[in-house]
mmCIF file of C-alpha atoms in Angstrom:
data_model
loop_
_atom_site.group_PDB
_atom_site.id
_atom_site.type_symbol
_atom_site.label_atom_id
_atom_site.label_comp_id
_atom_site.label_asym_id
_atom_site.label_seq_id
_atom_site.Cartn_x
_atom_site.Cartn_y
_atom_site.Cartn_z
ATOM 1 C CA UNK A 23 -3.683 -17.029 46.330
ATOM 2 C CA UNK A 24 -2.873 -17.510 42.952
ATOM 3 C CA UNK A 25 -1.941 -14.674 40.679
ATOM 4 C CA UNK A 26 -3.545 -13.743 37.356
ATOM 5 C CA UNK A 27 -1.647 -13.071 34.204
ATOM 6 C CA UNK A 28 -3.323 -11.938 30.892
ATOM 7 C CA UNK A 29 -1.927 -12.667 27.498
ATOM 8 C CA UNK A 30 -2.944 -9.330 25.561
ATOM 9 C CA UNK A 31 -1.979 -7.821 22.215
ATOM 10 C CA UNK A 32 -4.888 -5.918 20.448
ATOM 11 C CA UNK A 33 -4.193 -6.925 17.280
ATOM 12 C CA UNK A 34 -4.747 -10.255 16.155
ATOM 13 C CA UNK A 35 -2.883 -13.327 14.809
ATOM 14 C CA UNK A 36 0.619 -12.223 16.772
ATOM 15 C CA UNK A 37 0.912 -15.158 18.920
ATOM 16 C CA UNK A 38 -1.095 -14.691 22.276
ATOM 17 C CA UNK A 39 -2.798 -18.043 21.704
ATOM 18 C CA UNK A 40 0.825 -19.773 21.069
ATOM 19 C CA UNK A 41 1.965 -17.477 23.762
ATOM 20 C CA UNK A 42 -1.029 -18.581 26.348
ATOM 21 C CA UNK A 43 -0.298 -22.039 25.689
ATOM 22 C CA UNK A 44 3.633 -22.272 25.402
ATOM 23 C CA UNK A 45 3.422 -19.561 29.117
ATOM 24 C CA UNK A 46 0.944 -22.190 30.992
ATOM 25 C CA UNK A 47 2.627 -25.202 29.835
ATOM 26 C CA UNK A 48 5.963 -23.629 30.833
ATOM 27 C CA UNK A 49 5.055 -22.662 34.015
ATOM 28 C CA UNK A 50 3.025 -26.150 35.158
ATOM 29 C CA UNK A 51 6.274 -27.797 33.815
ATOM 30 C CA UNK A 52 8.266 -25.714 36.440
ATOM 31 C CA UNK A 53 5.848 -27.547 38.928
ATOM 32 C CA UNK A 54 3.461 -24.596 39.307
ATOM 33 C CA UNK A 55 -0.416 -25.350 39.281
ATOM 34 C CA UNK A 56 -1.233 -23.625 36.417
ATOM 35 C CA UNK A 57 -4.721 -23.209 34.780
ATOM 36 C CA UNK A 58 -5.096 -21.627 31.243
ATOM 37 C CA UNK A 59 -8.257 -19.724 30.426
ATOM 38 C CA UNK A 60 -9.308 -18.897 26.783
ATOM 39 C CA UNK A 61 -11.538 -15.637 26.899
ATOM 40 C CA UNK A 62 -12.671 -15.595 23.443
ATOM 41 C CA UNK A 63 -16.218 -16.601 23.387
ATOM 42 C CA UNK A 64 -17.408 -17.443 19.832
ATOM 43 C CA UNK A 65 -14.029 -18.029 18.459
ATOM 44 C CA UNK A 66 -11.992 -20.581 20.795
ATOM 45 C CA UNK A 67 -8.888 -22.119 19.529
ATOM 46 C CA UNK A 68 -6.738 -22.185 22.824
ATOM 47 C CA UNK A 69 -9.153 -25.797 22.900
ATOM 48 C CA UNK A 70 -6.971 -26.797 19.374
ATOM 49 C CA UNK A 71 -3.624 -25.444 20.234
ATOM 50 C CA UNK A 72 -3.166 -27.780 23.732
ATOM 51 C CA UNK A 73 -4.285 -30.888 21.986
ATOM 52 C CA UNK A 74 -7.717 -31.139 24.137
ATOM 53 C CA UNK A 75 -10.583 -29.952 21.690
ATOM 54 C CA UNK A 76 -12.116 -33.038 21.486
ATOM 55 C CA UNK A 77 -12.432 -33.235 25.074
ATOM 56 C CA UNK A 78 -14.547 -29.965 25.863
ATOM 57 C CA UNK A 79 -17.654 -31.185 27.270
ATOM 58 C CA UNK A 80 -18.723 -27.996 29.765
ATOM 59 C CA UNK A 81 -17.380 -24.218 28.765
ATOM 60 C CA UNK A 82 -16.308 -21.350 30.699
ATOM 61 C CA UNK A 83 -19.655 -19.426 29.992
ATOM 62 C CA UNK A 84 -21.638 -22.843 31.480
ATOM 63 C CA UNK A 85 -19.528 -22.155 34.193
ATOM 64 C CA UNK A 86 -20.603 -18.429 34.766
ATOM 65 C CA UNK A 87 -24.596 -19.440 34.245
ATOM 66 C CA UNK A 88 -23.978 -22.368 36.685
ATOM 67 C CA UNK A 89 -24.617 -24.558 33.873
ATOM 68 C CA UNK A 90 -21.677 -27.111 35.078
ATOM 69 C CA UNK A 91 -19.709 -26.736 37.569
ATOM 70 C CA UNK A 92 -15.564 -25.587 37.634
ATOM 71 C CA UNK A 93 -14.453 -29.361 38.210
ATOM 72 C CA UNK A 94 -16.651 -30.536 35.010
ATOM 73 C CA UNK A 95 -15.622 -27.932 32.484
ATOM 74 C CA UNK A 96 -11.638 -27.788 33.625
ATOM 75 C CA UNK A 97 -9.574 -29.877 31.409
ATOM 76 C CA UNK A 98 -6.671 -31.738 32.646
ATOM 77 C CA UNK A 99 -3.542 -31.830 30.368
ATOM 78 C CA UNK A 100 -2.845 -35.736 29.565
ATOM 79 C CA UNK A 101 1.234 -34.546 28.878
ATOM 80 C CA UNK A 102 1.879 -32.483 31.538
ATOM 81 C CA UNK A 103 1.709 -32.801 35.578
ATOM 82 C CA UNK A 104 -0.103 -29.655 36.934
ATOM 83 C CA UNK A 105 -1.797 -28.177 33.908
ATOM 84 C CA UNK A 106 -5.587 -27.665 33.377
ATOM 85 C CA UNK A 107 -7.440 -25.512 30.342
ATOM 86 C CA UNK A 108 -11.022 -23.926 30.940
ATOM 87 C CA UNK A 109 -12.405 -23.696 27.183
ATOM 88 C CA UNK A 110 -14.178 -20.519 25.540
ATOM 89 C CA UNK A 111 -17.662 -21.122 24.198
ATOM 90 C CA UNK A 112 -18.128 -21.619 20.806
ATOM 91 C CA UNK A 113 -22.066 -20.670 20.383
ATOM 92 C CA UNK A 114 -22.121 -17.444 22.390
ATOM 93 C CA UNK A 115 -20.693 -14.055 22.256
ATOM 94 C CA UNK A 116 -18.422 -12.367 24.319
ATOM 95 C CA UNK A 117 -21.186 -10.717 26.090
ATOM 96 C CA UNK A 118 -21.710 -13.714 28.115
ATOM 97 C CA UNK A 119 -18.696 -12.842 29.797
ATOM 98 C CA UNK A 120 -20.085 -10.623 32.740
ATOM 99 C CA UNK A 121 -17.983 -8.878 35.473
ATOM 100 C CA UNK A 122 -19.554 -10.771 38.580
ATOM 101 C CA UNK A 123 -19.387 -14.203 36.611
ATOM 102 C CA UNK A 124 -15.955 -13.794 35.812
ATOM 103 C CA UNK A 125 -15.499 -12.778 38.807
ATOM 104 C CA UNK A 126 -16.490 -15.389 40.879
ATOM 105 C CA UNK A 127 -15.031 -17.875 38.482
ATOM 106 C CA UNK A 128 -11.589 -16.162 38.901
ATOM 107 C CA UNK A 129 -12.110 -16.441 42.786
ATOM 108 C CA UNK A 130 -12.469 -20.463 43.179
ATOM 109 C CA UNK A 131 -9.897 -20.540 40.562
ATOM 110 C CA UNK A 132 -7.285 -17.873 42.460
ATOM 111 C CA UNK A 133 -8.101 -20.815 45.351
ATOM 112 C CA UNK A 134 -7.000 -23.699 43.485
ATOM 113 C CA UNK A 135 -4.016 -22.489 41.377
ATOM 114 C CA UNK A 136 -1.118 -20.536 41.524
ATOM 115 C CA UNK A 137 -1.106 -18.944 38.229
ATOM 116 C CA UNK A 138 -3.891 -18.103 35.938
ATOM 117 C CA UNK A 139 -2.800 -17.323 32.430
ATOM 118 C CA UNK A 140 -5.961 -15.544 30.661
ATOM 119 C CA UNK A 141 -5.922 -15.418 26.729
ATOM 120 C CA UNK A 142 -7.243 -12.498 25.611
ATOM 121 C CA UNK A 143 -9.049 -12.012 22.311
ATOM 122 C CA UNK A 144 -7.871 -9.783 19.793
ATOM 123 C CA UNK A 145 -9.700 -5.722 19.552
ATOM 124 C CA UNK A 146 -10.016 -3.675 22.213
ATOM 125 C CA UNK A 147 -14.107 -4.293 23.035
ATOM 126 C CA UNK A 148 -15.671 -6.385 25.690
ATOM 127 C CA UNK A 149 -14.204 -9.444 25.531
ATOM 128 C CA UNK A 150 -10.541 -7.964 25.315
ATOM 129 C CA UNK A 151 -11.536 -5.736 28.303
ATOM 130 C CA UNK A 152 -12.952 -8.297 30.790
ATOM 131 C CA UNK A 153 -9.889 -10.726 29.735
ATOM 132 C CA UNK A 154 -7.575 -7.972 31.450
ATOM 133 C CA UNK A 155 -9.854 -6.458 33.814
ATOM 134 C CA UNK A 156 -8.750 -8.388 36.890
ATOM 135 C CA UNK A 157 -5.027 -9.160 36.078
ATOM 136 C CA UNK A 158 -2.202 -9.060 37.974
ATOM 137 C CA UNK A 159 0.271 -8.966 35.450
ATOM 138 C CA UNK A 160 0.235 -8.536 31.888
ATOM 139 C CA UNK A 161 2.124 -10.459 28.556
ATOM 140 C CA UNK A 162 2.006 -7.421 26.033
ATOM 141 C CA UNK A 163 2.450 -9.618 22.794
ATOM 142 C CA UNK A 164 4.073 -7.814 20.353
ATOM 143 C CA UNK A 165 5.270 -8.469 16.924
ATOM 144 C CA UNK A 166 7.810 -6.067 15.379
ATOM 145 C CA UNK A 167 5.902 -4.595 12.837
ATOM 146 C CA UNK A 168 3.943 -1.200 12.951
ATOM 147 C CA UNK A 169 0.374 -2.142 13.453
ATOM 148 C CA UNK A 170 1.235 -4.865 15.911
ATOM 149 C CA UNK A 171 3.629 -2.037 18.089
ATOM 150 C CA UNK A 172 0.837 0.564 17.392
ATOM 151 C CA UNK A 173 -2.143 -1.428 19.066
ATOM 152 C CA UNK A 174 0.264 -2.882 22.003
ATOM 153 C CA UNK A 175 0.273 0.478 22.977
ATOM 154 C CA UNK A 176 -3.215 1.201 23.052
ATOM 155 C CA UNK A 177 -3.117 -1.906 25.175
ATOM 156 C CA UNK A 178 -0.997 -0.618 27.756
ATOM 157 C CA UNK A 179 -3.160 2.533 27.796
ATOM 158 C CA UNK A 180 -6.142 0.249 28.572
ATOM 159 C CA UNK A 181 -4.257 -1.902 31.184
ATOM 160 C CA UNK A 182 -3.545 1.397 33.176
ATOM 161 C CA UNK A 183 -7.210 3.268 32.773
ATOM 162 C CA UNK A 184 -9.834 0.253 32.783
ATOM 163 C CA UNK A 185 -8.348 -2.654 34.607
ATOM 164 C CA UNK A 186 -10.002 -3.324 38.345
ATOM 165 C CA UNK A 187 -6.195 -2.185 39.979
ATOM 166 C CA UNK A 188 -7.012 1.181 37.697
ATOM 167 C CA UNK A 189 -10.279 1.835 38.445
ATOM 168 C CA UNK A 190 -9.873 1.110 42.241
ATOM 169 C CA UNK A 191 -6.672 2.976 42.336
ATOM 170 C CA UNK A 192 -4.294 -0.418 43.251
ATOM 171 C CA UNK A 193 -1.074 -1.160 42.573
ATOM 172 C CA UNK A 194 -0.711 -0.918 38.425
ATOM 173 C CA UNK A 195 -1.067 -4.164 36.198
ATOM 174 C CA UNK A 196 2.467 -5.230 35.833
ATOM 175 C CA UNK A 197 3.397 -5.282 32.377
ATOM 176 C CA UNK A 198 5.873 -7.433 30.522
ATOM 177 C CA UNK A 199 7.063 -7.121 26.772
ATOM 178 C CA UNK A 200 6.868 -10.056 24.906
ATOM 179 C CA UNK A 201 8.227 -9.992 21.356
ATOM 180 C CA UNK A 202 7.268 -12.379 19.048
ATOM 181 C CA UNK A 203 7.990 -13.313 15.228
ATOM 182 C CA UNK A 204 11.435 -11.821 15.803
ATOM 183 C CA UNK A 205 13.920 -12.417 12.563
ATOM 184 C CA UNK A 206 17.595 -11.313 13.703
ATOM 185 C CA UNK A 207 18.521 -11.350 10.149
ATOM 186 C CA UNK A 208 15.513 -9.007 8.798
ATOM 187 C CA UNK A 209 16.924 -6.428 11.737
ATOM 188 C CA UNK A 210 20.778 -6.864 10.883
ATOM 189 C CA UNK A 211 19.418 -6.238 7.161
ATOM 190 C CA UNK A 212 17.713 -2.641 8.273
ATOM 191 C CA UNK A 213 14.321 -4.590 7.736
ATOM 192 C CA UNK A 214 12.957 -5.033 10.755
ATOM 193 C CA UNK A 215 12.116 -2.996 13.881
ATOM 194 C CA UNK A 216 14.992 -4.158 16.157
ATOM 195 C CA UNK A 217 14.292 -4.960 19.623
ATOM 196 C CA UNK A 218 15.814 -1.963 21.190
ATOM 197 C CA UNK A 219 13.363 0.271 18.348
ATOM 198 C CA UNK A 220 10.252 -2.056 19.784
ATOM 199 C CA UNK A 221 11.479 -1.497 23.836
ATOM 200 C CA UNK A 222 12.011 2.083 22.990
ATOM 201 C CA UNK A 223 8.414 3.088 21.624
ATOM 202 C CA UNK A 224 6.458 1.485 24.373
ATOM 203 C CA UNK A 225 8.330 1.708 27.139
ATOM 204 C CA UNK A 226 7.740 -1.313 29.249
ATOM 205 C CA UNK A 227 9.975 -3.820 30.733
ATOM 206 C CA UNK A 228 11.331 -6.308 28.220
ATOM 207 C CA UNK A 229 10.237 -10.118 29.168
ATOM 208 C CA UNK A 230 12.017 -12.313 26.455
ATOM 209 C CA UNK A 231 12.497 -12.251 22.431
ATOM 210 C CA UNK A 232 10.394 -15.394 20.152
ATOM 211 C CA UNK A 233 12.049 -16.273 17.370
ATOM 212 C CA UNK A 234 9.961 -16.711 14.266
ATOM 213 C CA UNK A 235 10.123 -20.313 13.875
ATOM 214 C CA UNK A 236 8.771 -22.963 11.789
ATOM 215 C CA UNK A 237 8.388 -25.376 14.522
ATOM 216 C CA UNK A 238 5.807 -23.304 15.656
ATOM 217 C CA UNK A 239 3.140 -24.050 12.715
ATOM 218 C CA UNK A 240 4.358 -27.608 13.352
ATOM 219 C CA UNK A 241 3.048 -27.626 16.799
ATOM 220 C CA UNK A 242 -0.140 -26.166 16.625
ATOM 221 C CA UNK A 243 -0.803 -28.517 13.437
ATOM 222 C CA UNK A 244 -0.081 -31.088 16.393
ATOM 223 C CA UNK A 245 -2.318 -29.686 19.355
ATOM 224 C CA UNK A 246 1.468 -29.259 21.352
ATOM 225 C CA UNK A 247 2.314 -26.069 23.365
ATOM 226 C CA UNK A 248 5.519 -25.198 21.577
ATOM 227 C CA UNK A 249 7.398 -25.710 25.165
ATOM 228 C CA UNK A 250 7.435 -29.513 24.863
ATOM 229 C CA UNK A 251 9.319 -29.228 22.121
ATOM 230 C CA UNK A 252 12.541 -29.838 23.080
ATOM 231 C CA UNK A 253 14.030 -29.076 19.613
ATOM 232 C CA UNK A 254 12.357 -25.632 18.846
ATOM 233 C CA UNK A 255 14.163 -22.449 19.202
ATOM 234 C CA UNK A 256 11.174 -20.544 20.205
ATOM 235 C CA UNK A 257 10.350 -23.593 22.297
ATOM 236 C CA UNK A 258 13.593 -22.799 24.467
ATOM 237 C CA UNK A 259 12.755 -19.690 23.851
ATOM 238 C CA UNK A 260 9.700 -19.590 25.911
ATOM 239 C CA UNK A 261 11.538 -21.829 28.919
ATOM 240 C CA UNK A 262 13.837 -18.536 29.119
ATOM 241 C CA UNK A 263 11.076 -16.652 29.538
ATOM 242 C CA UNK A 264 9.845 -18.824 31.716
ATOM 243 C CA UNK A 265 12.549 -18.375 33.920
ATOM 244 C CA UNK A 266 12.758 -14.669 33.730
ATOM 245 C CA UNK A 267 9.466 -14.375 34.675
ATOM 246 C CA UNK A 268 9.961 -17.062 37.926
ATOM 247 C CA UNK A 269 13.202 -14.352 38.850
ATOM 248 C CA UNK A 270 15.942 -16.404 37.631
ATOM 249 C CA UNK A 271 18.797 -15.472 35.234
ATOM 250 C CA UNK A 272 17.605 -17.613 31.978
ATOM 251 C CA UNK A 273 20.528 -20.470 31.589
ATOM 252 C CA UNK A 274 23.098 -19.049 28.693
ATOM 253 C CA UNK A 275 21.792 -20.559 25.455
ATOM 254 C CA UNK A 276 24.433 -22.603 22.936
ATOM 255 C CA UNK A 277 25.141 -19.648 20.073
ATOM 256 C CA UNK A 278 26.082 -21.550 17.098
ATOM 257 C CA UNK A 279 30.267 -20.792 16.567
ATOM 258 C CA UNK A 280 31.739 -20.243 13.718
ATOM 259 C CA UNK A 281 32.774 -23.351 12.905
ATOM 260 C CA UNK A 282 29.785 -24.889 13.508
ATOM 261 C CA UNK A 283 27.836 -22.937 11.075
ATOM 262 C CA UNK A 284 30.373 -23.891 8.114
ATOM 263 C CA UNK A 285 30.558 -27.545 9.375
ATOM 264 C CA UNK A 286 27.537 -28.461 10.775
ATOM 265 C CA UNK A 287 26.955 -30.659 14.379
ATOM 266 C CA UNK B 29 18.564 2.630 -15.363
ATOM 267 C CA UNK B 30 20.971 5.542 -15.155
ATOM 268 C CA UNK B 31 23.963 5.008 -13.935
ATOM 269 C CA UNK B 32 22.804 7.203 -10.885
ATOM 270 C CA UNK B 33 19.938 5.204 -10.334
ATOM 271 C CA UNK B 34 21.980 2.343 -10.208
ATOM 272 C CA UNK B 35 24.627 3.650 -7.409
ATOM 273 C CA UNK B 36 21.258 5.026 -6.079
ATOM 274 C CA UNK B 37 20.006 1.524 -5.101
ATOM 275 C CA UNK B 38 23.527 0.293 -3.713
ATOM 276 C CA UNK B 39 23.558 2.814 -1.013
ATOM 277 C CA UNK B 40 19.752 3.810 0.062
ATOM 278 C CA UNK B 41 18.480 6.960 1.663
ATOM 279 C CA UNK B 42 17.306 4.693 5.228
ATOM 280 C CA UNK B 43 16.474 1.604 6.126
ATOM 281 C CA UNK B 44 12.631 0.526 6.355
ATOM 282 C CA UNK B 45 13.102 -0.188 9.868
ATOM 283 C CA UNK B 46 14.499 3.476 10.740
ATOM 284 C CA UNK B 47 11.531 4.922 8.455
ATOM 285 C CA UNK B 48 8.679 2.789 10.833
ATOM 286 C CA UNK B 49 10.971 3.642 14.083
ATOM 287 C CA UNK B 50 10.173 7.230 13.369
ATOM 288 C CA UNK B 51 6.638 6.870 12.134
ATOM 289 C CA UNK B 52 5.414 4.935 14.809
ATOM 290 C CA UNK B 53 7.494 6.912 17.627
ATOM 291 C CA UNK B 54 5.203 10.074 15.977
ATOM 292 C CA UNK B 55 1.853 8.637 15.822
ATOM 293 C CA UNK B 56 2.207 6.783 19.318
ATOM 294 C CA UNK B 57 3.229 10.286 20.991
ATOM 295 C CA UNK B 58 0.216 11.907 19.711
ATOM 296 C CA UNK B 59 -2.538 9.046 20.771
ATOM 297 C CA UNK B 60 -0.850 9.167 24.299
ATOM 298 C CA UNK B 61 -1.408 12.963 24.276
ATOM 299 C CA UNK B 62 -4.994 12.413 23.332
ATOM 300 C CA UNK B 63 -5.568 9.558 25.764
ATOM 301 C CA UNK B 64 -3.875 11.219 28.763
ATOM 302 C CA UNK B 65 -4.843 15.156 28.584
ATOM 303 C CA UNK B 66 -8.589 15.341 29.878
ATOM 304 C CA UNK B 67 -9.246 18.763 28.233
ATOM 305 C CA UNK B 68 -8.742 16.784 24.936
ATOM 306 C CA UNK B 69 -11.452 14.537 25.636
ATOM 307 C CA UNK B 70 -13.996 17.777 25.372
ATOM 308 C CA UNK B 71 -12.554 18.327 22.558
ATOM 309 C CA UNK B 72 -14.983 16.730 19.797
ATOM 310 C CA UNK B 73 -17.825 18.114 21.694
ATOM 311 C CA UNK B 74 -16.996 21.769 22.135
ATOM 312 C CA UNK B 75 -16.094 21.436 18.197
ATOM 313 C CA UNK B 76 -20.050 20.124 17.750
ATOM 314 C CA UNK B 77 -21.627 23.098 19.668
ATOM 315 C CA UNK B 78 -19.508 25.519 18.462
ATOM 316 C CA UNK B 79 -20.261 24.207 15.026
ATOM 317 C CA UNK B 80 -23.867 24.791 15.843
ATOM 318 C CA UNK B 81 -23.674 28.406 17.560
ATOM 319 C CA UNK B 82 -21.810 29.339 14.038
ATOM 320 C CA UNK B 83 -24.508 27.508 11.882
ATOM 321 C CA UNK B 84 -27.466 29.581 12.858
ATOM 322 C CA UNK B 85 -25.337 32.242 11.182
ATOM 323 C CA UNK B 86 -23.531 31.171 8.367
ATOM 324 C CA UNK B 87 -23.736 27.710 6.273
ATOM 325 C CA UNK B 88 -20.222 25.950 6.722
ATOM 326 C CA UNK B 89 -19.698 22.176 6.599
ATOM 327 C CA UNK B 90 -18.256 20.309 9.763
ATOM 328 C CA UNK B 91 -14.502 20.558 8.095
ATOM 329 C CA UNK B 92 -14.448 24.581 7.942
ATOM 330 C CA UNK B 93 -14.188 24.644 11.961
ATOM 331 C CA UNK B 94 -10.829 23.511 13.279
ATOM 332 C CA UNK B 95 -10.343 23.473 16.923
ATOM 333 C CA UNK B 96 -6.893 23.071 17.969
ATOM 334 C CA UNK B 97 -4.825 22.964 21.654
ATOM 335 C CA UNK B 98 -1.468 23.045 21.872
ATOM 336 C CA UNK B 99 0.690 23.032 24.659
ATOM 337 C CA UNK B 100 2.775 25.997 25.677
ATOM 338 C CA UNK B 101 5.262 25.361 29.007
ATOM 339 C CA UNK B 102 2.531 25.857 32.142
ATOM 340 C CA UNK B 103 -0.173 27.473 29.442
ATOM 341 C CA UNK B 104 -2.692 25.944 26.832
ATOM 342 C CA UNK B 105 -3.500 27.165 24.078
ATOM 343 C CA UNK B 106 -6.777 26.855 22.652
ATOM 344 C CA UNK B 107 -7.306 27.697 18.841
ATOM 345 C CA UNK B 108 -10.577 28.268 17.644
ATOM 346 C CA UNK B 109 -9.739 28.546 13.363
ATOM 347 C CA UNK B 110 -13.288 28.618 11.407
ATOM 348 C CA UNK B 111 -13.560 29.444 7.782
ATOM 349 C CA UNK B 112 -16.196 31.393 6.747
ATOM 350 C CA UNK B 113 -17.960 30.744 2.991
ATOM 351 C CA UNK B 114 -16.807 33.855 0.645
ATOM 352 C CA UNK B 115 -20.116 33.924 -1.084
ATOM 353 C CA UNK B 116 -22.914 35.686 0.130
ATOM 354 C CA UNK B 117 -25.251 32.849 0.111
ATOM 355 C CA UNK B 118 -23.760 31.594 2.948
ATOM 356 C CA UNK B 119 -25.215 34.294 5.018
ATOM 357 C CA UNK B 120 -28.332 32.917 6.990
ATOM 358 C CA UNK B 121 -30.979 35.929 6.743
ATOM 359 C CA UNK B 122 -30.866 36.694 10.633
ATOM 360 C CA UNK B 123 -34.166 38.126 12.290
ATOM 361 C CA UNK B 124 -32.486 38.689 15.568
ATOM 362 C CA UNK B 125 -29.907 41.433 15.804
ATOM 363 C CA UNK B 126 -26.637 39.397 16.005
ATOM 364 C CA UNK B 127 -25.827 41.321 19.664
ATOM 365 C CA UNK B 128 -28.041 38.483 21.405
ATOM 366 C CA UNK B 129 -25.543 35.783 20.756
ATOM 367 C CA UNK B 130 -22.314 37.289 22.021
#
């Protein structure tokens, strides 16, 4: 049975759509059959960030009205062995998104793959609420900046008080700290929440650090999940994470020496 | 600039980062307290009926009643603090002898 993961945040714009699609790719890279849902209905991008946005045909709401079926509106990845993306719908609202459909659509899916990776819109209303409400495991996206650190915490309120494992008294959503947009020099200047400062307010285990990055513009200008991107700091990054998250020790990463840094490769 | 402004901005009070540590640290401790304490989620409503009880009385605006719990070891502490208008035209003229509403 495959186990659900939701990429969650509150506030917007800190990376959960990178994050959805750099996690999934990852992970069906890693040999896992992975499938990578975007939950926000009305304002889908997951569709542009993977590269496949010309080729929605059926959505994830057709799927819940039995509109199309599963196989129809899945989209396979053309890059990467293992990977599929169910698309939001663009026309609807997040209402559409009912408990029983999603529901039912999480159950065939749970059948078929062995990780579901759910990306959550931004707020803290419906469609943020039914994106985590059956999770397994939870990506807390957070950049280190107040208002980003501020709503991850009202997240992880939400994750332990209205999430199906809360309500039905289960085992708690297991949460992970992901920290994205993360500039070591801003921190070693005193201008920057360190990640220690970040760990330290919310109090959840610590997943992996992003580095801001400039490949990452680059990639979504592309349609490529930052982890095929062999070059990209936060594309390795994410493979560390990757790893983490699978239960291995992530592989030491090259530091740049000293003489390096004055003389280049 | 002063010369004391100037050896002012070479060595700053604290960093930015230390000054949002603290902030947020603050304001995250006190949502948590709201979310997790059920007798704080009565709280907005006991302020509205109290509010009313008062106003068949006296004319005060929602901000002159201030209910308030704090935490004291096993106890709680509930603190009722309402402000009462200093004129006289705040009084209500009251039929009923004010002995029915205790």
């Amino acid at each position: 049975m495959g186990k659900i993961i939701v990429v969650t945040s509150g506030k917007g714009g800190v990376g959960k759509t990178t994050t959805s699609a750099a996690f999934a790719t990852g992970l069906a890279l890693r040999g896992h059959q992975t499938v990578v849902i975007d939950f926000d209905v009305g304002l889908r991008n997951l569709d542009l960030v993977m590269g496949c946005e010309r080729r929605v045909v059926y959505d994830f709401v057709n799927v819940i009205n039995g509109e199309g079926n599963l196989n129809q509106a899945l989209i396979k990845d053309k890059r990467v062995e293992n990977l599929f993306i169910l698309p939001a719908s663009q026309t609807r609202d997040k209402e559409a998104l009912t408990v029983k459909g999603v529901a039912r659509v999480l159950e065939a899916l749970k059948k078929r793959f062995e990780y579901i990776i759910c990306d959550s819109p931004a707020g803290i209303e419906h469609g943020a609420i039914i994106a985590m409400y059956f999770s397994d495991e939870a990506l807390i996206v957070t950049n280190p900046e107040v208002s980003s650190v501020r709503d991850s915490d009202r997240i992880i309120g939400m994750l332990s008080s209205k999430t199906r494992r809360a309500v039905q008294n289960l085992t708690p959503v297991k949460e992970h700290l992901l920290i994205t947009r993360y500039i070591q020099k801003r921190v070693n200047s005193g201008d920057m929440l360190s990640i220690q400062d970040v760990q330290e307010i919310l109090a959840i285990p610590l997943l992996g650090v992003i580095p801001e990055s400039p490949s990452v513009l680059k990639a979504s200008n592309a349609g490529i999940p930052i982890t095929l991107d062999k070059k990209s700091d936060a594309g390795l990054a994410y493979l560390d994470v990757i790893a983490s998250f699978l239960g291995e020790e992530p592989p030491p990463r090259e530091k740049k020496g000293f003489l390096t840094r004055f003389f280049g490769n | 600039m002063t010369i004391f402004n100037y050896f002012r901005t070479l060595r700053p009070q604290q960093k930015t980062a230390a000054v949002a540590k603290e902030r947020l640290q603050i304001i995250v401790a006190h949502e948590r307290r709201l979310r997790n304490s059920p007798t704080l989620e009565y709280l907005p409503q006991l302020q509205q009926e109290i509010l009313e009880v008062v106003r068949k009385y006296v004319i005060i605006q929602n901000e002159h009643i201030k209910v308030h719990i704090e935490k004291e070891g096993q106890y709680e502490i509930l603190e009722l603090n309402i402000t009462l208008p200093d004129t006289e035209k705040g009084q209500i003229n009251i039929q009923k002898s004010s002995s029915d509403v205790t």
